[in-house]
Coordinates of C-alpha atoms in Angstrom, one line a residue:
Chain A
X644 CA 42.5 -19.4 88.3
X645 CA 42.6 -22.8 90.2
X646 CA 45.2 -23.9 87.9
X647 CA 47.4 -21.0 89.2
X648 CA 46.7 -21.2 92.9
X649 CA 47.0 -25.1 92.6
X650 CA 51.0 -24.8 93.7
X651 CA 49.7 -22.0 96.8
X652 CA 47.6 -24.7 97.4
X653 CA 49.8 -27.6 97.7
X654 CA 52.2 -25.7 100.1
X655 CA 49.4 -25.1 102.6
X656 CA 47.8 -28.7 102.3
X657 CA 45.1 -29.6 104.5
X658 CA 44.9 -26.0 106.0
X659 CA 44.5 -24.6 102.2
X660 CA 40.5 -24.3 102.9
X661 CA 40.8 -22.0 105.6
X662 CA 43.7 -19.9 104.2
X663 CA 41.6 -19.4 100.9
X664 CA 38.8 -18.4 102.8
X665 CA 40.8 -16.3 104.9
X666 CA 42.3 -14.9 101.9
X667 CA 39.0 -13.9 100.4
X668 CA 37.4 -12.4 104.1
X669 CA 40.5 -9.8 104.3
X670 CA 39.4 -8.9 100.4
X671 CA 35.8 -7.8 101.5
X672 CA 36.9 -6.6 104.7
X673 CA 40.1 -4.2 103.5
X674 CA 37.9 -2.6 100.9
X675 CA 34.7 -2.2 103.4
X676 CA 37.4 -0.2 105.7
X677 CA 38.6 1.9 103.4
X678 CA 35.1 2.9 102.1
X679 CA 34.2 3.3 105.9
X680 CA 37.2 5.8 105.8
X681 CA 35.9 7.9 102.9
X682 CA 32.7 7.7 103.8
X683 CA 33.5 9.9 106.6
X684 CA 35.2 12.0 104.2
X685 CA 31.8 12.3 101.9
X686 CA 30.2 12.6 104.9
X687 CA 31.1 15.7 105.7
X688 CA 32.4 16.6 102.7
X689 CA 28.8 16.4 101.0
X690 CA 27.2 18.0 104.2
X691 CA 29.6 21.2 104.2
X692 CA 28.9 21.4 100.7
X693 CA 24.5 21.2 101.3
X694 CA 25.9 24.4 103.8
X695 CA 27.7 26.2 101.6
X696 CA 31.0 25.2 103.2
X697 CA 33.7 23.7 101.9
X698 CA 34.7 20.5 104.6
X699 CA 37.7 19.5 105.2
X700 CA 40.4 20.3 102.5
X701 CA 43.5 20.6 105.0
X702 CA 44.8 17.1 105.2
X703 CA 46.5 15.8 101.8
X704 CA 45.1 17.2 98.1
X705 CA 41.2 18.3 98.3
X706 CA 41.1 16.8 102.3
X707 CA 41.6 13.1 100.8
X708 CA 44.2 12.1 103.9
X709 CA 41.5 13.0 106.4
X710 CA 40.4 9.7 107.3
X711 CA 43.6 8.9 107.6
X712 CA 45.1 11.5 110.3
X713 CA 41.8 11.0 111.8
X714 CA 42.5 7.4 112.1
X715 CA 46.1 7.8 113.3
X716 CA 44.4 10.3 115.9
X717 CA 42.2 8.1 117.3
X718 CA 45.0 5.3 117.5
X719 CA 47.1 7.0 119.5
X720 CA 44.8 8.5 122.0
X721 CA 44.3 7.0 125.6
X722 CA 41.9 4.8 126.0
X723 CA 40.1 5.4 129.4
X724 CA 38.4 3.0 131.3
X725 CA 36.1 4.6 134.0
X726 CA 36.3 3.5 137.4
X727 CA 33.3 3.0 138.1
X728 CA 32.1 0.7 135.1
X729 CA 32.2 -2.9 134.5
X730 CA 35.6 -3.3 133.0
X731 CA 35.6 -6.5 131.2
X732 CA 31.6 -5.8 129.4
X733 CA 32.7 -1.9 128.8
X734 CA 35.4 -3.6 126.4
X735 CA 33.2 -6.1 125.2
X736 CA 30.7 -3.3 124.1
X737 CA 32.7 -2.0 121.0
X738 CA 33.3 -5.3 120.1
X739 CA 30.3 -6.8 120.0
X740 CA 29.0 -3.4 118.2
X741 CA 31.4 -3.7 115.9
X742 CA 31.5 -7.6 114.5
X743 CA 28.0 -7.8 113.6
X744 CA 28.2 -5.1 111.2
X745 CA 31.2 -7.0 109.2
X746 CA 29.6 -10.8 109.6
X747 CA 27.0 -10.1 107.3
X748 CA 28.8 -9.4 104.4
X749 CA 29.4 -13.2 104.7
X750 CA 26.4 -13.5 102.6
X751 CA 25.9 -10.4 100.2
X752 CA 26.3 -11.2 96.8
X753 CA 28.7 -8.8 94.7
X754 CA 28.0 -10.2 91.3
X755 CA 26.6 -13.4 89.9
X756 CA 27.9 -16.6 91.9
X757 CA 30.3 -13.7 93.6
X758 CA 29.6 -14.4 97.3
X759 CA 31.9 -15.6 100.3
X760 CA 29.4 -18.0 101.7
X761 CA 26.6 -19.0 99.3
X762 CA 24.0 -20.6 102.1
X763 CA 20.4 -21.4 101.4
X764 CA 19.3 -19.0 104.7
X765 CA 21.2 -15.7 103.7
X766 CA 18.2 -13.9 104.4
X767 CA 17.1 -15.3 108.2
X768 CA 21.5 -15.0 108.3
X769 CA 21.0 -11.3 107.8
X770 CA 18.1 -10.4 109.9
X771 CA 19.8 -12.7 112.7
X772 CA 22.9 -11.0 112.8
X773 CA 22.1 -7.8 112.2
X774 CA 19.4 -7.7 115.3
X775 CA 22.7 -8.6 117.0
X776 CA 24.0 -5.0 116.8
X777 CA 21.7 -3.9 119.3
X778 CA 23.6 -5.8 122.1
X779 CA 26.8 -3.7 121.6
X780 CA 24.7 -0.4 122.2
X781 CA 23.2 -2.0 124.9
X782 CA 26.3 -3.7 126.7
X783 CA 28.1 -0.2 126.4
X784 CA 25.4 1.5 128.0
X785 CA 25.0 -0.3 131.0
X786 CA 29.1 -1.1 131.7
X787 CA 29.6 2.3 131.3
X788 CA 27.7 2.9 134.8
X789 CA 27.3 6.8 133.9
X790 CA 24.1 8.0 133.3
X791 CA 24.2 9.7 129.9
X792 CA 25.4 6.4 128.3
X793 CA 22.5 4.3 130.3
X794 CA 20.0 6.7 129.0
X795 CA 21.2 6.6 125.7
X796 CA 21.7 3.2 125.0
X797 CA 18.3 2.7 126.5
X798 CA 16.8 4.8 123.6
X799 CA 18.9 3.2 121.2
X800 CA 17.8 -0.1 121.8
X801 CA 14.4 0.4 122.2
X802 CA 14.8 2.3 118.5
X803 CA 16.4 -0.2 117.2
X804 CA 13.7 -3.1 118.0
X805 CA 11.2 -1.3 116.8
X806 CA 12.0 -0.6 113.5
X807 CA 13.7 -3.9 113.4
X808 CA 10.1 -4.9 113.3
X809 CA 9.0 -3.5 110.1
X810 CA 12.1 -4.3 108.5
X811 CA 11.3 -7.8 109.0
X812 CA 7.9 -7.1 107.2
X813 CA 9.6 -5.5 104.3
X814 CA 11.9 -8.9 104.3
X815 CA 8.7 -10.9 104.5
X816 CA 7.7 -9.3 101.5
X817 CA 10.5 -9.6 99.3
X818 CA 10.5 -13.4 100.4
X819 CA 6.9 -13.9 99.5
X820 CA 7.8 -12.5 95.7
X821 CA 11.2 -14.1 95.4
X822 CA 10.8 -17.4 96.9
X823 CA 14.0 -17.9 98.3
X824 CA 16.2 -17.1 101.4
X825 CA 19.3 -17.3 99.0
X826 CA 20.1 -13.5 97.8
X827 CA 21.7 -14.2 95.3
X828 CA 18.8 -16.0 94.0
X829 CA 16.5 -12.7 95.3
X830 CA 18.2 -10.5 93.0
X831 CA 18.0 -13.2 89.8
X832 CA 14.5 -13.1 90.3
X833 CA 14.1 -10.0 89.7
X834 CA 16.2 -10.3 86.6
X835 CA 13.0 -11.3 84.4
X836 CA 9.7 -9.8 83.9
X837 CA 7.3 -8.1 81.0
X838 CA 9.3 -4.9 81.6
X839 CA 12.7 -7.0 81.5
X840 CA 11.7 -8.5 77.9
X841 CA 11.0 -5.1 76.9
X842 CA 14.7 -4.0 78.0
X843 CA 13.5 -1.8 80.9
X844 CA 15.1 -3.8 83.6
X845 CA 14.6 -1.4 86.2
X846 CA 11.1 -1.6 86.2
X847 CA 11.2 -5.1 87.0
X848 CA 13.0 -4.8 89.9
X849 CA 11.4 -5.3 93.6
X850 CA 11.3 -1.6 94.3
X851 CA 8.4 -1.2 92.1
X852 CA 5.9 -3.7 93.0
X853 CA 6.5 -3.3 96.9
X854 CA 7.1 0.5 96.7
X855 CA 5.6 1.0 100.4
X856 CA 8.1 -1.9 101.3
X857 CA 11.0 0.4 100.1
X858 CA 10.1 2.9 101.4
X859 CA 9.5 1.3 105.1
X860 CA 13.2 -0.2 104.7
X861 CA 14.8 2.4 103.5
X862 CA 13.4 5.0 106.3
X863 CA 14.0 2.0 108.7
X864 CA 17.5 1.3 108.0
X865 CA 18.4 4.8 108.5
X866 CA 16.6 4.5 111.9
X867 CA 18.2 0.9 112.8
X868 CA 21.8 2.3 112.0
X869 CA 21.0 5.7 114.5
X870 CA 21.5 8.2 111.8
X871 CA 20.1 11.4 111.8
X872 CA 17.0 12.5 111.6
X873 CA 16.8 9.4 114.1
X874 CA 20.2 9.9 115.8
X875 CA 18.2 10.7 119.4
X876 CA 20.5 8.5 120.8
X877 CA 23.2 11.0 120.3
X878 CA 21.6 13.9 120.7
X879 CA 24.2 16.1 122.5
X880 CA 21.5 18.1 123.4
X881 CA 20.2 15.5 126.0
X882 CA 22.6 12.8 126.3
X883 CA 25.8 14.1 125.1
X884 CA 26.5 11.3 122.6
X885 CA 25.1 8.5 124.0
X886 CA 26.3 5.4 125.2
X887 CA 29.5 6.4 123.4
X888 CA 30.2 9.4 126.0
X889 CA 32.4 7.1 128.3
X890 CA 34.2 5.7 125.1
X891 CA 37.7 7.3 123.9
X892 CA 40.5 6.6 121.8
X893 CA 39.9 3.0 119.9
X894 CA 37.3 2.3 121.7
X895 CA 35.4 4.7 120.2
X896 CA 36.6 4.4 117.1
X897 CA 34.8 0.7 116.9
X898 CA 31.9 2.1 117.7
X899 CA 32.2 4.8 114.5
X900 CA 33.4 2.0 112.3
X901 CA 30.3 0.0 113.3
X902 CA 27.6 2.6 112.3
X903 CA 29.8 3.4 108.9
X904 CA 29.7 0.1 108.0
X905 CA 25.9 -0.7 108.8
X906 CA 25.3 2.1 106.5
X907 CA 27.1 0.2 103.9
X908 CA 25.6 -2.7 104.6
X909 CA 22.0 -1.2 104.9
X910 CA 22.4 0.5 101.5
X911 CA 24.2 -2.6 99.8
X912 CA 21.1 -4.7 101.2
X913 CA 18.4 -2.4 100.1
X914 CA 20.3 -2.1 96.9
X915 CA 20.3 -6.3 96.4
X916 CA 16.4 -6.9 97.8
X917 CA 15.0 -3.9 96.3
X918 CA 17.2 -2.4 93.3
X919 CA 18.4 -5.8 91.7
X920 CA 21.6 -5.7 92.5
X921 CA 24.0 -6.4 90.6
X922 CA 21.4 -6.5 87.4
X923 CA 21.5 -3.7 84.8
X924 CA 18.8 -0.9 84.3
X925 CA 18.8 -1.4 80.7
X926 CA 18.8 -4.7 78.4
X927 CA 21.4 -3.2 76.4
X928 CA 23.7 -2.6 79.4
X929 CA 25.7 -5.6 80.6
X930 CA 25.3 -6.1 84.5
X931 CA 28.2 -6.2 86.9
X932 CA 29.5 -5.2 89.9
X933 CA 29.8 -1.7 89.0
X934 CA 25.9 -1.3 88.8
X935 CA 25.9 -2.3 92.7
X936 CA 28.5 -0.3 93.7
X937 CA 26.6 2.9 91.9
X938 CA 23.4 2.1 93.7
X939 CA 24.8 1.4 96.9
X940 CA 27.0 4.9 96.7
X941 CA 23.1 6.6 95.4
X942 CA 21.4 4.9 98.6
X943 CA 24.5 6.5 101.0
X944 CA 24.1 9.9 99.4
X945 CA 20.4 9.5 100.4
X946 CA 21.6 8.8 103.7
X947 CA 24.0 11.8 104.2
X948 CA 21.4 13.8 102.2
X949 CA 18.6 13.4 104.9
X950 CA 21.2 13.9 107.7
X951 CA 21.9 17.5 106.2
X952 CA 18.0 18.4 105.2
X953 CA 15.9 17.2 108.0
X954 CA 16.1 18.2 111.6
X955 CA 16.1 15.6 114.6
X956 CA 12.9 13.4 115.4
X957 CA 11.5 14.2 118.8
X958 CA 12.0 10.4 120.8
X959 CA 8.4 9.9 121.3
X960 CA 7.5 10.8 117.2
X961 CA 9.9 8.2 116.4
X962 CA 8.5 5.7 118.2
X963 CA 5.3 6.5 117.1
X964 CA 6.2 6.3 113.9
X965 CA 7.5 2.6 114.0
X966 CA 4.9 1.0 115.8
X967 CA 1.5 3.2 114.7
X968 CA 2.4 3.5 111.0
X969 CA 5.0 1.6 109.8
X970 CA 3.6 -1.9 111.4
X971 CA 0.5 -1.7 110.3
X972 CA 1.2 -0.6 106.8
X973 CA 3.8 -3.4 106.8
X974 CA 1.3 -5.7 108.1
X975 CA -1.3 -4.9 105.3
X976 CA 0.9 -4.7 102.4
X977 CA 2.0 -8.2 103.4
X978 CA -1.4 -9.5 102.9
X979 CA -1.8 -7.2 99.5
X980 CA 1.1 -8.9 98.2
X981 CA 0.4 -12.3 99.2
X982 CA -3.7 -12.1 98.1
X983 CA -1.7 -10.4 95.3
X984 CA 0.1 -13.3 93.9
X985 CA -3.0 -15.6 94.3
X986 CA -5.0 -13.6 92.0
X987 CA -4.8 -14.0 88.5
X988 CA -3.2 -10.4 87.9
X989 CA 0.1 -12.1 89.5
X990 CA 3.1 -11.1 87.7
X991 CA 5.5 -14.0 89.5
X992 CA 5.2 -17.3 88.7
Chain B
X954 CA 25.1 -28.4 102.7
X955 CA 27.1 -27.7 106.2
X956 CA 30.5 -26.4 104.5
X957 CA 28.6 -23.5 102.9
X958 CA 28.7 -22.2 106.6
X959 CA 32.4 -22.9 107.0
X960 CA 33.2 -19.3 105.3
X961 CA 30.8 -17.6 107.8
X962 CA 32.2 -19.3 111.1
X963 CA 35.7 -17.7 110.0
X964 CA 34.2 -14.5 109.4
X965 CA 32.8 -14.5 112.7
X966 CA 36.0 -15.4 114.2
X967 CA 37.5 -12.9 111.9
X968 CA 35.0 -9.8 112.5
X969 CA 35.6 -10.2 116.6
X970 CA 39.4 -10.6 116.1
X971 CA 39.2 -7.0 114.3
X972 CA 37.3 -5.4 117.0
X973 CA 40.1 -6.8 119.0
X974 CA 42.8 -5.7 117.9
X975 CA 42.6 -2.0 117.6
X976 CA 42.0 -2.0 121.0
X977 CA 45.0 -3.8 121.7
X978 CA 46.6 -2.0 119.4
X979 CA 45.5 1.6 121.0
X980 CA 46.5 0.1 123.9
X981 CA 50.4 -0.3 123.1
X982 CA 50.5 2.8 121.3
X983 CA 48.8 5.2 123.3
X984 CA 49.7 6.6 126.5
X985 CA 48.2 5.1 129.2
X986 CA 48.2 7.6 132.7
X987 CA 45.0 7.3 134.4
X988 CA 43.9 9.4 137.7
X989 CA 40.8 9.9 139.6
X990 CA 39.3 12.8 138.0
X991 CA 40.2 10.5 134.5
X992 CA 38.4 8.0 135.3
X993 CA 35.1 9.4 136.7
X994 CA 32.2 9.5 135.0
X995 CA 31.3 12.2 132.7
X996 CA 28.2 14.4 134.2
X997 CA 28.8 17.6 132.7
X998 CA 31.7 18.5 135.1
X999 CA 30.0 17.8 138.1
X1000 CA 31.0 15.2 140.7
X1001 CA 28.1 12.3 140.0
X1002 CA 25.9 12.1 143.0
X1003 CA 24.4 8.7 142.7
X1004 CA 24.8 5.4 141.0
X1005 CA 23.9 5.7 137.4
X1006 CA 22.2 2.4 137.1
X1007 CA 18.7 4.0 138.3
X1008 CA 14.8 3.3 137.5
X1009 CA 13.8 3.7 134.2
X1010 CA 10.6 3.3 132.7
X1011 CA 9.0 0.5 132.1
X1012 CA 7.9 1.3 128.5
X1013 CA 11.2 0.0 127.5
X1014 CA 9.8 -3.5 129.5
X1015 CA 7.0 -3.4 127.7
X1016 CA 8.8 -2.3 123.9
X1017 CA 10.9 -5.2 124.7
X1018 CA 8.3 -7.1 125.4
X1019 CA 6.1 -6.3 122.0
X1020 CA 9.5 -6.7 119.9
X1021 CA 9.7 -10.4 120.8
X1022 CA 6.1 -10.9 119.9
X1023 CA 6.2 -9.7 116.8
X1024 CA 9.9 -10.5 116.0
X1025 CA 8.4 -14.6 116.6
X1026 CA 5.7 -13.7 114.3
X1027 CA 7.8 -12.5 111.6
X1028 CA 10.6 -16.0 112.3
X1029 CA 7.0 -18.1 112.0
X1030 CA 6.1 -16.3 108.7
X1031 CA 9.6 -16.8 107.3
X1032 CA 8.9 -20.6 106.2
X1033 CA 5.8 -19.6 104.9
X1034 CA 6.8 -17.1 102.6
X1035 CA 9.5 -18.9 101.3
X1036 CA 7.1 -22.2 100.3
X1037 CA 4.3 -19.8 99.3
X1038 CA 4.8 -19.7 95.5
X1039 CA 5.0 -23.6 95.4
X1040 CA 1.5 -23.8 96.7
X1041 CA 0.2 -21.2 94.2
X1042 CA 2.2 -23.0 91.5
X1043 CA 1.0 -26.8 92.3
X1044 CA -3.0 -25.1 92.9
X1045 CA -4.2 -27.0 95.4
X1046 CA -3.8 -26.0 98.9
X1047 CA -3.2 -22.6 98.4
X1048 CA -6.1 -21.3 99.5
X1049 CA -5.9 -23.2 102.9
X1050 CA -2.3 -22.3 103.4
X1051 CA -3.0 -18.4 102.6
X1052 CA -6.0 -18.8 105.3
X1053 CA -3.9 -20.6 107.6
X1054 CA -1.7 -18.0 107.7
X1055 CA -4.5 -15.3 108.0
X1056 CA -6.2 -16.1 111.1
X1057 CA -2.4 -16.6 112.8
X1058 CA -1.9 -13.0 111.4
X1059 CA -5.2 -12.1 112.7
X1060 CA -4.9 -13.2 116.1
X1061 CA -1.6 -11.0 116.3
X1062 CA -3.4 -8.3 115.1
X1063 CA -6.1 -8.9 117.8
X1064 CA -3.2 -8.4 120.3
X1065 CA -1.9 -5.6 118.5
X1066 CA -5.4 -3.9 118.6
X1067 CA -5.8 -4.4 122.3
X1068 CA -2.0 -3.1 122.8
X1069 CA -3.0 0.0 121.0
X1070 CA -6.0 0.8 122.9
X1071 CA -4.5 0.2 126.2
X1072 CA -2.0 2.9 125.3
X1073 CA 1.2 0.5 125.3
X1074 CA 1.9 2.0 122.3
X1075 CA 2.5 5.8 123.7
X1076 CA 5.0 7.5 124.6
X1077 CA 4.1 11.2 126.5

């Protein structure tokens, strides 16, 4: 491989560094975007199905050019820019939603020693830039200067902190177990174990000894990312759609890529800290990349599963839930784990 | 050490130039014919009656408030979590680091008592 870019290399020179690096960004980002696209697709493919409807199946064979008219749709409708909002911030929204969402995947680990940017803090990366989102919602809201957006954004930021909260518990936990900010070294610890030896990876993955912590960031991610049953923000009921009513054409469109691809990255993450990543469920199975695909695609079913089965939270439930249940059982089963792995019964060493 | 974050400065630089440039992008291609009914806000069809940047409550103050608490406490626990196995490992100190930790968690858990009771926690 380095033999055979060696001549790419020499023609670039000096700048061959950041052309590689470039080179390797576009090959997360392209594939991210067109699993954003058919994500819709499954979306509501999956969801018509749960309904006994069929979902699109106009566009192309079986619907499968969907995304893609609805892409070309968006492109080429106006974008409108209310007079009365703060122009320069009401552009700046989108963006800001949008960047956040595609930074981390700077440091997710595909496979082993397959990651962009291999840095010792991956983990305080992660929960830096993804507490980042919240300032797009927020920034939209308030240029917008219209009061369904302000109230929704409000809601949604307020959501989001909150359950940013426990997720940061759940992370806590993982740490205290793993011993390392580094994910890719997350998911090799979790490569070994009594039910590793025995060929029953999956048993010695993360999921299992910090079940409640799973759980927590599981529910939580789906309530970080504004998805229904915790999709209050856009409840067209009470505020239309949010801080995204003001929003048309590509402007809007960043903000759907945005919460497409922090579901991807929610499920990718929960698959890496809690379902071993890229690791094998059987010894006899060799691991790869596939096995991270499968369980991020099994977390994102689980996420357009809930959307069809349970109906929306009430505002003041949700935030009950976050900050009366899901902090203090974070809170506990942070100590459990910790008193945990001073005990002799500790399985890490 | 350093370099390893060369990759995720361009990234960043990357991930804002594509929120950029569909925008720019809809921009050119779209048609682009605003007016005065266009561009006002959206309040159900009626004409807005007064500036939408009103009161709001002040439990979003306080969430706000409570989020950086606890987000601190979690950034202060980070380091300890990480070196936490070591301890165990080597014998010594662990005890005393594990404690250490436990009345820091304790006092926030004080607070977060006192939070609870108050009813900052409560949304009717």
């Amino acid at each position: 491989m380095e033999a055979m870019l060696q001549p790419v290399a020499d023609l670039f020179g000096p700048a061959w560094p950041l052309v590689w690096t470039l080179v390797k960004i576009i090959a997360i980002i392209a594939p991210l975007m067109i699993c954003v696209a058919y994500l819709t697709l499954a979306e509501r493919k999956v969801i018509g199905y749960m309904q006994v409807r069929i979902g699109p199946n106009r566009v192309g064979p079986k619907g499968l050019l969907q995304p893609i008219a609805d892409g070309v749709k968006l492109l080429l409708k106006e974008i409108v820019i209310p007079s009365g909002s703060s122009k320069g911030l009401f552009i700046v929204g989108p963006i800001l939603a949008l960047a956040p969402s595609l930074v981390a995947w700077a440091v997710v680990p595909f496979d082993d020693g397959l990651v962009l940017a291999d840095v010792n803090a991956g983990l305080l990366f992660l929960l830096a830039v993804t507490s980042l989102e919240v300032y797009g919602v927020v920034v939209a809201g308030w240029a917008s200067n219209s009061k369904y957006p302000f109230l929704g954004s409000m809601r949604a930021a307020a959501q989001m902190v909150s359950y940013e909260v426990s997720m940061g518990f759940a992370l806590i936990c993982v740490l205290l177990i793993s011993a390392s900010l580094n994910l890719s070294d997350i998911v090799v610890s979790q490569s070994s174990g009594r039910f590793a030896d025995m060929g029953l990876g999956f048993l010695s993955w993360n999921w299992l000894p910090l079940l409640p912590m799973f759980v927590v960031y599981l529910i939580s991610g789906i309530a970080e990312t504004n998805r229904a049953p915790f999709d209050v923000v856009e409840g067209e009921a009470e505020v239309v759609a949010g801080h995204m009513v003001e929003y048309s054409g590509m402007t809007f469109a960043l903000f759907f890529l945005a919460e497409y691809a922090n579901m991807i990255l929610v499920s990718i993450l929960t698959s890496v800290l809690f379902l071993g990543g890229w690791l094998s469920p059987f010894g006899f199975l060799p691991d790869g990349f596939h096995w991270l695909a499968l369980k991020t695609a099994a977390i994102l079913f689980i996420f357009l599963w809930v959307r069809a089965t349970f109906p929306r939270f009430r505002y003041d439930h949700i935030m009950r839930l976050g900050w009366k249940v899901f902090i203090p059982v974070t809170l506990v089963w942070v100590v459990v784990v910790a008193v945990w792995m001073m005990s002799p019964l500790s399985i890490w060493s | 050490m350093l370099e390893n974050y060369f990759p995720v400065l361009v990234f960043i630089l990357v991930g804002l130039g594509f929120g950029v440039a569909p925008v720019i992008l809809g921009r050119v291609l779209a048609p682009y014919r605003p007016d005065g009914e266009k561009l006002s806000p959206y309040e159900c069809g009626f004409e807005a009656f007064e500036d939408a940047r009103m009161k709001f409550d002040v439990r979003y103050y306080l969430i706000a408030i409570l989020f950086i608490l606890f987000d601190l406490e979690i950034a202060f626990l980070f380091p300890w979590a990480t070196v936490f196995q070591e301890f165990i490992a080597a014998g010594e100190l662990a005890w005393f680091v594990f404690g250490s930790v436990m009345v820091f968690l304790a006092i926030l858990v004080i607070g977060y008592i006192v939070e609870w009771k108050n009813g900052a926690l409560d949304w009717e």
